[in-house]
Amino acid sequence: MGEAVRYALNLWPALNRYIENGELSIDNNECERALRGVAIGRKNWLFIGSEEGGATAAAMFTVIGSARMHEIEPWAYLKDVLERIATVTAAQLHELLPDIWAKAHPQHHLPLGR
C-alpha cells in the first residue's frame, strides 16, 4: 500500500495538471495504438536493406501517420502529394500539409470514430 501511495505522490504534479485541464487525456492509449503497427512489424523490418532505406521508411511512416491523425485516407493523400510535389512552388507548398489538404479534399475523409 505504501508503494502505491508513494507512486501517486511522485506523480502528484501530473495528476493536478490533469484535473486542472479537462482537455487532457488520462491515458496514452491512442499513442500506444498508433505505435502497435510499428511494434508488430519490427521483425519484418529488421533487414530493411540499408540505413537510407530505414530513413525512407521512417519518413513514409510519418507522412502516413500524419494523414491518419488528420483523418485522411493515406493512399489518396500520398498519391496526390507525390504527384504534385515536384511542380508546386514554395508559396504553394503549404497546400500539401495534411490539415490544408483535408479541407480541399473532403471526399477523402476517413472517419476514425474518435
GROMACS .gro file of N, CA, C and O in nm:
model
  456
    1MET      N    1   0.083  -0.118   0.000
    1MET     CA    2   0.000   0.000   0.000
    1MET      C    3   0.088   0.125   0.000
    1MET      O    4   0.057   0.223  -0.067
    2GLY      N    5   0.198   0.117   0.074
    2GLY     CA    6   0.290   0.229   0.079
    2GLY      C    7   0.349   0.263  -0.057
    2GLY      O    8   0.367   0.379  -0.091
    3GLU      N    9   0.378   0.159  -0.136
    3GLU     CA   10   0.433   0.182  -0.270
    3GLU      C   11   0.332   0.254  -0.358
    3GLU      O   12   0.368   0.344  -0.435
    4ALA      N   13   0.207   0.218  -0.349
    4ALA     CA   14   0.102   0.281  -0.428
    4ALA      C   15   0.088   0.428  -0.391
    4ALA      O   16   0.076   0.515  -0.478
    5VAL      N   17   0.090   0.458  -0.263
    5VAL     CA   18   0.079   0.597  -0.217
    5VAL      C   19   0.200   0.677  -0.262
    5VAL      O   20   0.188   0.790  -0.311
    6ARG      N   21   0.319   0.619  -0.248
    6ARG     CA   22   0.442   0.686  -0.290
    6ARG      C   23   0.439   0.715  -0.442
    6ARG      O   24   0.478   0.821  -0.487
    7TYR      N   25   0.390   0.619  -0.518
    7TYR     CA   26   0.378   0.636  -0.664
    7TYR      C   27   0.287   0.754  -0.696
    7TYR      O   28   0.319   0.839  -0.778
    8ALA      N   29   0.171   0.760  -0.630
    8ALA     CA   30   0.077   0.869  -0.653
    8ALA      C   31   0.137   1.004  -0.612
    8ALA      O   32   0.122   1.104  -0.682
    9LEU      N   33   0.208   1.006  -0.500
    9LEU     CA   34   0.269   1.132  -0.455
    9LEU      C   35   0.378   1.179  -0.550
    9LEU      O   36   0.394   1.299  -0.574
   10ASN      N   37   0.453   1.085  -0.606
   10ASN     CA   38   0.558   1.122  -0.703
   10ASN      C   39   0.498   1.180  -0.831
   10ASN      O   40   0.562   1.260  -0.899
   11LEU      N   41   0.377   1.139  -0.864
   11LEU     CA   42   0.311   1.188  -0.986
   11LEU      C   43   0.209   1.299  -0.957
   11LEU      O   44   0.132   1.335  -1.044
   12TRP      N   45   0.211   1.350  -0.836
   12TRP     CA   46   0.112   1.449  -0.795
   12TRP      C   47   0.103   1.570  -0.888
   12TRP      O   48  -0.008   1.611  -0.924
   13PRO      N   49   0.216   1.631  -0.932
   13PRO     CA   50   0.204   1.746  -1.023
   13PRO      C   51   0.132   1.709  -1.153
   13PRO      O   52   0.048   1.786  -1.203
   14ALA      N   53   0.161   1.592  -1.209
   14ALA     CA   54   0.094   1.549  -1.332
   14ALA      C   55  -0.055   1.524  -1.307
   14ALA      O   56  -0.139   1.558  -1.390
   15LEU      N   57  -0.088   1.465  -1.194
   15LEU     CA   58  -0.228   1.441  -1.161
   15LEU      C   59  -0.303   1.573  -1.146
   15LEU      O   60  -0.417   1.586  -1.192
   16ASN      N   61  -0.241   1.670  -1.083
   16ASN     CA   62  -0.305   1.801  -1.069
   16ASN      C   63  -0.324   1.868  -1.204
   16ASN      O   64  -0.428   1.932  -1.228
   17ARG      N   65  -0.227   1.857  -1.292
   17ARG     CA   66  -0.239   1.916  -1.425
   17ARG      C   67  -0.359   1.853  -1.498
   17ARG      O   68  -0.435   1.922  -1.564
   18TYR      N   69  -0.373   1.722  -1.485
   18TYR     CA   70  -0.486   1.653  -1.549
   18TYR      C   71  -0.619   1.705  -1.495
   18TYR      O   72  -0.713   1.730  -1.571
   19ILE      N   73  -0.627   1.725  -1.365
   19ILE     CA   74  -0.752   1.772  -1.304
   19ILE      C   75  -0.783   1.916  -1.344
   19ILE      O   76  -0.898   1.953  -1.364
   20GLU      N   77  -0.679   1.999  -1.359
   20GLU     CA   78  -0.698   2.139  -1.392
   20GLU      C   79  -0.738   2.162  -1.537
   20GLU      O   80  -0.799   2.263  -1.570
   21ASN      N   81  -0.702   2.070  -1.627
   21ASN     CA   82  -0.730   2.087  -1.769
   21ASN      C   83  -0.814   1.969  -1.817
   21ASN      O   84  -0.763   1.860  -1.840
   22GLY      N   85  -0.942   1.992  -1.839
   22GLY     CA   86  -1.034   1.887  -1.879
   22GLY      C   87  -1.010   1.832  -2.019
   22GLY      O   88  -1.066   1.730  -2.056
   23GLU      N   89  -0.927   1.898  -2.100
   23GLU     CA   90  -0.900   1.851  -2.235
   23GLU      C   91  -0.792   1.743  -2.239
   23GLU      O   92  -0.775   1.676  -2.341
   24LEU      N   93  -0.718   1.726  -2.130
   24LEU     CA   94  -0.611   1.626  -2.128
   24LEU      C   95  -0.668   1.487  -2.113
   24LEU      O   96  -0.764   1.465  -2.040
   25SER      N   97  -0.606   1.394  -2.183
   25SER     CA   98  -0.647   1.254  -2.172
   25SER      C   99  -0.580   1.192  -2.049
   25SER      O  100  -0.465   1.220  -2.020
   26ILE      N  101  -0.651   1.104  -1.981
   26ILE     CA  102  -0.595   1.042  -1.861
   26ILE      C  103  -0.496   0.932  -1.895
   26ILE      O  104  -0.417   0.890  -1.812
   27ASP      N  105  -0.499   0.883  -2.016
   27ASP     CA  106  -0.406   0.776  -2.055
   27ASP      C  107  -0.343   0.807  -2.190
   27ASP      O  108  -0.374   0.906  -2.254
   28ASN      N  109  -0.251   0.721  -2.232
   28ASN     CA  110  -0.186   0.740  -2.361
   28ASN      C  111  -0.219   0.626  -2.457
   28ASN      O  112  -0.141   0.588  -2.542
   29ASN      N  113  -0.340   0.571  -2.443
   29ASN     CA  114  -0.381   0.457  -2.525
   29ASN      C  115  -0.377   0.490  -2.674
   29ASN      O  116  -0.341   0.406  -2.756
   30GLU      N  117  -0.415   0.612  -2.712
   30GLU     CA  118  -0.414   0.649  -2.854
   30GLU      C  119  -0.272   0.642  -2.911
   30GLU      O  120  -0.251   0.590  -3.020
   31CYS      N  121  -0.175   0.690  -2.835
   31CYS     CA  122  -0.035   0.683  -2.879
   31CYS      C  123   0.011   0.538  -2.890
   31CYS      O  124   0.079   0.501  -2.985
   32GLU      N  125  -0.025   0.458  -2.792
   32GLU     CA  126   0.016   0.318  -2.794
   32GLU      C  127  -0.047   0.243  -2.910
   32GLU      O  128   0.018   0.161  -2.974
   33ARG      N  129  -0.173   0.273  -2.941
   33ARG     CA  130  -0.238   0.210  -3.057
   33ARG      C  131  -0.168   0.251  -3.186
   33ARG      O  132  -0.152   0.172  -3.277
   34ALA      N  133  -0.128   0.377  -3.194
   34ALA     CA  134  -0.061   0.426  -3.314
   34ALA      C  135   0.073   0.355  -3.335
   34ALA      O  136   0.115   0.333  -3.448
   35LEU      N  137   0.140   0.319  -3.227
   35LEU     CA  138   0.270   0.253  -3.237
   35LEU      C  139   0.261   0.101  -3.249
   35LEU      O  140   0.361   0.035  -3.274
   36ARG      N  141   0.143   0.045  -3.230
   36ARG     CA  142   0.128  -0.100  -3.233
   36ARG      C  143   0.175  -0.159  -3.367
   36ARG      O  144   0.241  -0.262  -3.370
   37GLY      N  145   0.140  -0.095  -3.478
   37GLY     CA  146   0.182  -0.145  -3.610
   37GLY      C  147   0.333  -0.150  -3.624
   37GLY      O  148   0.388  -0.244  -3.682
   38VAL      N  149   0.400  -0.051  -3.569
   38VAL     CA  150   0.547  -0.049  -3.574
   38VAL      C  151   0.603  -0.163  -3.490
   38VAL      O  152   0.695  -0.234  -3.533
   39ALA      N  153   0.547  -0.183  -3.372
   39ALA     CA  154   0.597  -0.290  -3.285
   39ALA      C  155   0.574  -0.428  -3.347
   39ALA      O  156   0.662  -0.515  -3.341
   40ILE      N  157   0.460  -0.447  -3.410
   40ILE     CA  158   0.430  -0.576  -3.472
   40ILE      C  159   0.521  -0.601  -3.591
   40ILE      O  160   0.567  -0.713  -3.614
   41GLY      N  161   0.549  -0.497  -3.669
   41GLY     CA  162   0.630  -0.514  -3.788
   41GLY      C  163   0.780  -0.510  -3.767
   41GLY      O  164   0.857  -0.528  -3.860
   42ARG      N  165   0.822  -0.488  -3.643
   42ARG     CA  166   0.965  -0.470  -3.615
   42ARG      C  167   1.051  -0.583  -3.671
   42ARG      O  168   1.153  -0.558  -3.735
   43LYS      N  169   1.011  -0.708  -3.652
   43LYS     CA  170   1.091  -0.819  -3.704
   43LYS      C  171   1.089  -0.821  -3.857
   43LYS      O  172   1.188  -0.857  -3.919
   44ASN      N  173   0.977  -0.783  -3.916
   44ASN     CA  174   0.969  -0.780  -4.062
   44ASN      C  175   1.065  -0.677  -4.121
   44ASN      O  176   1.114  -0.694  -4.232
   45TRP      N  177   1.089  -0.571  -4.048
   45TRP     CA  178   1.173  -0.463  -4.099
   45TRP      C  179   1.316  -0.472  -4.048
   45TRP      O  180   1.396  -0.381  -4.071
   46LEU      N  181   1.350  -0.582  -3.984
   46LEU     CA  182   1.484  -0.598  -3.929
   46LEU      C  183   1.589  -0.582  -4.037
   46LEU      O  184   1.695  -0.524  -4.016
   47PHE      N  185   1.561  -0.631  -4.154
   47PHE     CA  186   1.656  -0.623  -4.266
   47PHE      C  187   1.596  -0.535  -4.374
   47PHE      O  188   1.559  -0.581  -4.481
   48ILE      N  189   1.585  -0.407  -4.345
   48ILE     CA  190   1.518  -0.313  -4.434
   48ILE      C  191   1.600  -0.282  -4.558
   48ILE      O  192   1.552  -0.226  -4.653
   49GLY      N  193   1.724  -0.323  -4.561
   49GLY     CA  194   1.806  -0.306  -4.680
   49GLY      C  195   1.927  -0.218  -4.657
   49GLY      O  196   2.037  -0.253  -4.693
   50SER      N  197   1.906  -0.103  -4.596
   50SER     CA  198   2.016  -0.011  -4.571
   50SER      C  199   1.972   0.095  -4.472
   50SER      O  200   1.854   0.106  -4.440
   51GLU      N  201   2.067   0.173  -4.428
   51GLU     CA  202   2.034   0.283  -4.337
   51GLU      C  203   1.944   0.385  -4.408
   51GLU      O  204   1.852   0.438  -4.349
   52GLU      N  205   1.972   0.408  -4.536
   52GLU     CA  206   1.888   0.502  -4.613
   52GLU      C  207   1.746   0.448  -4.628
   52GLU      O  208   1.649   0.523  -4.625
   53GLY      N  209   1.735   0.316  -4.645
   53GLY     CA  210   1.602   0.255  -4.653
   53GLY      C  211   1.525   0.274  -4.524
   53GLY      O  212   1.404   0.297  -4.525
   54GLY      N  213   1.595   0.264  -4.413
   54GLY     CA  214   1.531   0.288  -4.283
   54GLY      C  215   1.483   0.431  -4.270
   54GLY      O  216   1.373   0.456  -4.219
   55ALA      N  217   1.565   0.526  -4.315
   55ALA     CA  218   1.526   0.667  -4.309
   55ALA      C  219   1.405   0.693  -4.399
   55ALA      O  220   1.313   0.767  -4.362
   56THR      N  221   1.403   0.631  -4.516
   56THR     CA  222   1.290   0.646  -4.607
   56THR      C  223   1.164   0.587  -4.545
   56THR      O  224   1.056   0.648  -4.550
   57ALA      N  225   1.176   0.470  -4.486
   57ALA     CA  226   1.061   0.407  -4.420
   57ALA      C  227   1.010   0.495  -4.307
   57ALA      O  228   0.888   0.512  -4.290
   58ALA      N  229   1.100   0.554  -4.229
   58ALA     CA  230   1.059   0.642  -4.119
   58ALA      C  231   0.984   0.763  -4.172
   58ALA      O  232   0.883   0.804  -4.115
   59ALA      N  233   1.032   0.820  -4.281
   59ALA     CA  234   0.963   0.936  -4.341
   59ALA      C  235   0.824   0.897  -4.389
   59ALA      O  236   0.727   0.971  -4.368
   60MET      N  237   0.813   0.781  -4.451
   60MET     CA  238   0.682   0.736  -4.501
   60MET      C  239   0.586   0.709  -4.384
   60MET      O  240   0.468   0.743  -4.392
   61PHE      N  241   0.636   0.646  -4.276
   61PHE     CA  242   0.551   0.623  -4.160
   61PHE      C  243   0.502   0.755  -4.102
   61PHE      O  244   0.388   0.766  -4.058
   62THR      N  245   0.587   0.856  -4.104
   62THR     CA  246   0.549   0.988  -4.052
   62THR      C  247   0.440   1.050  -4.137
   62THR      O  248   0.341   1.103  -4.085
   63VAL      N  249   0.455   1.044  -4.269
   63VAL     CA  250   0.355   1.102  -4.359
   63VAL      C  251   0.222   1.028  -4.345
   63VAL      O  252   0.115   1.090  -4.334
   64ILE      N  253   0.227   0.896  -4.341
   64ILE     CA  254   0.105   0.816  -4.327
   64ILE      C  255   0.041   0.841  -4.191
   64ILE      O  256  -0.082   0.854  -4.180
   65GLY      N  257   0.122   0.851  -4.087
   65GLY     CA  258   0.069   0.880  -3.953
   65GLY      C  259   0.003   1.016  -3.947
   65GLY      O  260  -0.102   1.033  -3.885
   66SER      N  261   0.061   1.115  -4.015
   66SER     CA  262   0.001   1.249  -4.020
   66SER      C  263  -0.133   1.245  -4.092
   66SER      O  264  -0.229   1.310  -4.051
   67ALA      N  265  -0.138   1.169  -4.201
   67ALA     CA  266  -0.264   1.156  -4.274
   67ALA      C  267  -0.371   1.095  -4.186
   67ALA      O  268  -0.484   1.144  -4.178
   68ARG      N  269  -0.337   0.990  -4.116
   68ARG     CA  270  -0.434   0.925  -4.028
   68ARG      C  271  -0.476   1.016  -3.914
   68ARG      O  272  -0.592   1.019  -3.876
   69MET      N  273  -0.380   1.090  -3.859
   69MET     CA  274  -0.411   1.181  -3.749
   69MET      C  275  -0.512   1.287  -3.794
   69MET      O  276  -0.597   1.330  -3.717
   70HIS      N  277  -0.504   1.328  -3.922
   70HIS     CA  278  -0.596   1.427  -3.976
   70HIS      C  279  -0.718   1.362  -4.042
   70HIS      O  280  -0.794   1.429  -4.112
   71GLU      N  281  -0.735   1.232  -4.020
   71GLU     CA  282  -0.847   1.155  -4.072
   71GLU      C  283  -0.859   1.164  -4.224
   71GLU      O  284  -0.966   1.188  -4.280
   72ILE      N  285  -0.745   1.146  -4.290
   72ILE     CA  286  -0.738   1.145  -4.436
   72ILE      C  287  -0.705   1.003  -4.479
   72ILE      O  288  -0.624   0.936  -4.415
   73GLU      N  289  -0.763   0.959  -4.589
   73GLU     CA  290  -0.730   0.829  -4.645
   73GLU      C  291  -0.584   0.836  -4.692
   73GLU      O  292  -0.552   0.913  -4.782
   74PRO      N  293  -0.492   0.760  -4.630
   74PRO     CA  294  -0.349   0.774  -4.658
   74PRO      C  295  -0.309   0.754  -4.804
   74PRO      O  296  -0.226   0.827  -4.855
   75TRP      N  297  -0.368   0.657  -4.872
   75TRP     CA  298  -0.329   0.631  -5.011
   75TRP      C  299  -0.362   0.750  -5.100
   75TRP      O  300  -0.280   0.792  -5.183
   76ALA      N  301  -0.480   0.808  -5.085
   76ALA     CA  302  -0.519   0.924  -5.166
   76ALA      C  303  -0.426   1.042  -5.139
   76ALA      O  304  -0.384   1.111  -5.232
   77TYR      N  305  -0.394   1.064  -5.012
   77TYR     CA  306  -0.305   1.174  -4.975
   77TYR      C  307  -0.166   1.155  -5.033
   77TYR      O  308  -0.111   1.245  -5.098
   78LEU      N  309  -0.108   1.036  -5.013
   78LEU     CA  310   0.026   1.009  -5.066
   78LEU      C  311   0.031   1.023  -5.216
   78LEU      O  312   0.123   1.083  -5.272
   79LYS      N  313  -0.066   0.966  -5.285
   79LYS     CA  314  -0.069   0.970  -5.431
   79LYS      C  315  -0.071   1.114  -5.480
   79LYS      O  316   0.008   1.153  -5.565
   80ASP      N  317  -0.161   1.194  -5.424
   80ASP     CA  318  -0.173   1.333  -5.468
   80ASP      C  319  -0.047   1.413  -5.436
   80ASP      O  320   0.004   1.487  -5.521
   81VAL      N  321   0.005   1.398  -5.316
   81VAL     CA  322   0.124   1.474  -5.276
   81VAL      C  323   0.244   1.436  -5.362
   81VAL      O  324   0.317   1.522  -5.410
   82LEU      N  325   0.264   1.307  -5.383
   82LEU     CA  326   0.380   1.263  -5.463
   82LEU      C  327   0.368   1.306  -5.609
   82LEU      O  328   0.469   1.336  -5.674
   83GLU      N  329   0.246   1.312  -5.661
   83GLU     CA  330   0.227   1.359  -5.799
   83GLU      C  331   0.249   1.509  -5.812
   83GLU      O  332   0.296   1.556  -5.915
   84ARG      N  333   0.219   1.585  -5.708
   84ARG     CA  334   0.225   1.731  -5.717
   84ARG      C  335   0.352   1.795  -5.661
   84ARG      O  336   0.383   1.909  -5.694
   85ILE      N  337   0.425   1.724  -5.576
   85ILE     CA  338   0.534   1.786  -5.501
   85ILE      C  339   0.641   1.849  -5.589
   85ILE      O  340   0.697   1.953  -5.556
   86ALA      N  341   0.669   1.789  -5.702
   86ALA     CA  342   0.775   1.841  -5.790
   86ALA      C  343   0.732   1.967  -5.865
   86ALA      O  344   0.818   2.040  -5.914
   87THR      N  345   0.602   1.993  -5.874
   87THR     CA  346   0.556   2.106  -5.954
   87THR      C  347   0.506   2.224  -5.872
   87THR      O  348   0.480   2.329  -5.929
   88VAL      N  349   0.490   2.208  -5.740
   88VAL     CA  350   0.440   2.320  -5.661
   88VAL      C  351   0.553   2.419  -5.631
   88VAL      O  352   0.670   2.381  -5.619
   89THR      N  353   0.516   2.543  -5.622
   89THR     CA  354   0.614   2.646  -5.585
   89THR      C  355   0.626   2.650  -5.433
   89THR      O  356   0.544   2.593  -5.362
   90ALA      N  357   0.725   2.720  -5.386
   90ALA     CA  358   0.745   2.734  -5.241
   90ALA      C  359   0.623   2.799  -5.177
   90ALA      O  360   0.584   2.762  -5.065
   91ALA      N  361   0.560   2.892  -5.246
   91ALA     CA  362   0.442   2.959  -5.193
   91ALA      C  363   0.321   2.866  -5.185
   91ALA      O  364   0.230   2.889  -5.106
   92GLN      N  365   0.319   2.761  -5.267
   92GLN     CA  366   0.207   2.667  -5.269
   92GLN      C  367   0.230   2.545  -5.180
   92GLN      O  368   0.139   2.465  -5.159
   93LEU      N  369   0.348   2.530  -5.127
   93LEU     CA  370   0.385   2.410  -5.052
   93LEU      C  371   0.293   2.384  -4.933
   93LEU      O  372   0.262   2.269  -4.903
   94HIS      N  373   0.245   2.489  -4.870
   94HIS     CA  374   0.155   2.472  -4.754
   94HIS      C  375   0.027   2.398  -4.791
   94HIS      O  376  -0.035   2.335  -4.708
   95GLU      N  377  -0.012   2.400  -4.921
   95GLU     CA  378  -0.133   2.331  -4.966
   95GLU      C  379  -0.121   2.180  -4.950
   95GLU      O  380  -0.222   2.110  -4.949
   96LEU      N  381   0.001   2.129  -4.939
   96LEU     CA  382   0.022   1.985  -4.926
   96LEU      C  383   0.025   1.938  -4.781
   96LEU      O  384   0.034   1.818  -4.756
   97LEU      N  385   0.017   2.032  -4.687
   97LEU     CA  386   0.012   1.994  -4.546
   97LEU      C  387  -0.121   1.922  -4.520
   97LEU      O  388  -0.224   1.957  -4.578
   98PRO      N  389  -0.119   1.820  -4.435
   98PRO     CA  390  -0.238   1.737  -4.418
   98PRO      C  391  -0.365   1.812  -4.380
   98PRO      O  392  -0.472   1.783  -4.433
   99ASP      N  393  -0.356   1.908  -4.289
   99ASP     CA  394  -0.477   1.978  -4.247
   99ASP      C  395  -0.536   2.063  -4.359
   99ASP      O  396  -0.658   2.067  -4.377
  100ILE      N  397  -0.450   2.128  -4.438
  100ILE     CA  398  -0.497   2.209  -4.551
  100ILE      C  399  -0.551   2.118  -4.661
  100ILE      O  400  -0.656   2.143  -4.720
  101TRP      N  401  -0.477   2.010  -4.689
  101TRP     CA  402  -0.516   1.916  -4.794
  101TRP      C  403  -0.651   1.854  -4.762
  101TRP      O  404  -0.736   1.837  -4.851
  102ALA      N  405  -0.675   1.821  -4.636
  102ALA     CA  406  -0.801   1.759  -4.595
  102ALA      C  407  -0.920   1.850  -4.625
  102ALA      O  408  -1.025   1.803  -4.668
  103LYS      N  409  -0.903   1.979  -4.601
  103LYS     CA  410  -1.013   2.074  -4.628
  103LYS      C  411  -1.042   2.083  -4.777
  103LYS      O  412  -1.156   2.100  -4.818
  104ALA      N  413  -0.938   2.071  -4.860
  104ALA     CA  414  -0.955   2.080  -5.005
  104ALA      C  415  -1.004   1.949  -5.067
  104ALA      O  416  -1.048   1.948  -5.181
  105HIS      N  417  -0.996   1.839  -4.993
  105HIS     CA  418  -1.035   1.707  -5.046
  105HIS      C  419  -1.127   1.635  -4.947
  105HIS      O  420  -1.093   1.527  -4.896
  106PRO      N  421  -1.246   1.689  -4.920
  106PRO     CA  422  -1.334   1.626  -4.822
  106PRO      C  423  -1.381   1.486  -4.862
  106PRO      O  424  -1.420   1.406  -4.777
  107GLN      N  425  -1.372   1.453  -4.991
  107GLN     CA  426  -1.413   1.321  -5.036
  107GLN      C  427  -1.320   1.211  -4.986
  107GLN      O  428  -1.354   1.094  -4.991
  108HIS      N  429  -1.202   1.248  -4.936
  108HIS     CA  430  -1.107   1.150  -4.885
  108HIS      C  431  -1.102   1.147  -4.733
  108HIS      O  432  -1.003   1.103  -4.674
  109HIS      N  433  -1.209   1.196  -4.670
  109HIS     CA  434  -1.217   1.192  -4.523
  109HIS      C  435  -1.228   1.048  -4.478
  109HIS      O  436  -1.301   0.968  -4.535
  110LEU      N  437  -1.154   1.013  -4.376
  110LEU     CA  438  -1.152   0.878  -4.322
  110LEU      C  439  -1.192   0.884  -4.176
  110LEU      O  440  -1.109   0.905  -4.089
  111PRO      N  441  -1.322   0.871  -4.146
  111PRO     CA  442  -1.365   0.882  -4.006
  111PRO      C  443  -1.309   0.770  -3.921
  111PRO      O  444  -1.324   0.653  -3.953
  112LEU      N  445  -1.241   0.807  -3.815
  112LEU     CA  446  -1.178   0.709  -3.728
  112LEU      C  447  -1.257   0.686  -3.599
  112LEU      O  448  -1.214   0.611  -3.514
  113GLY      N  449  -1.367   0.756  -3.583
  113GLY     CA  450  -1.453   0.734  -3.467
  113GLY      C  451  -1.392   0.774  -3.335
  113GLY      O  452  -1.403   0.703  -3.238
  114ARG      N  453  -1.327   0.888  -3.331
  114ARG     CA  454  -1.267   0.934  -3.204
  114ARG      C  455  -1.368   1.006  -3.121
  114ARG      O  456  -1.448   1.077  -3.157
   0.00000   0.00000   0.00000
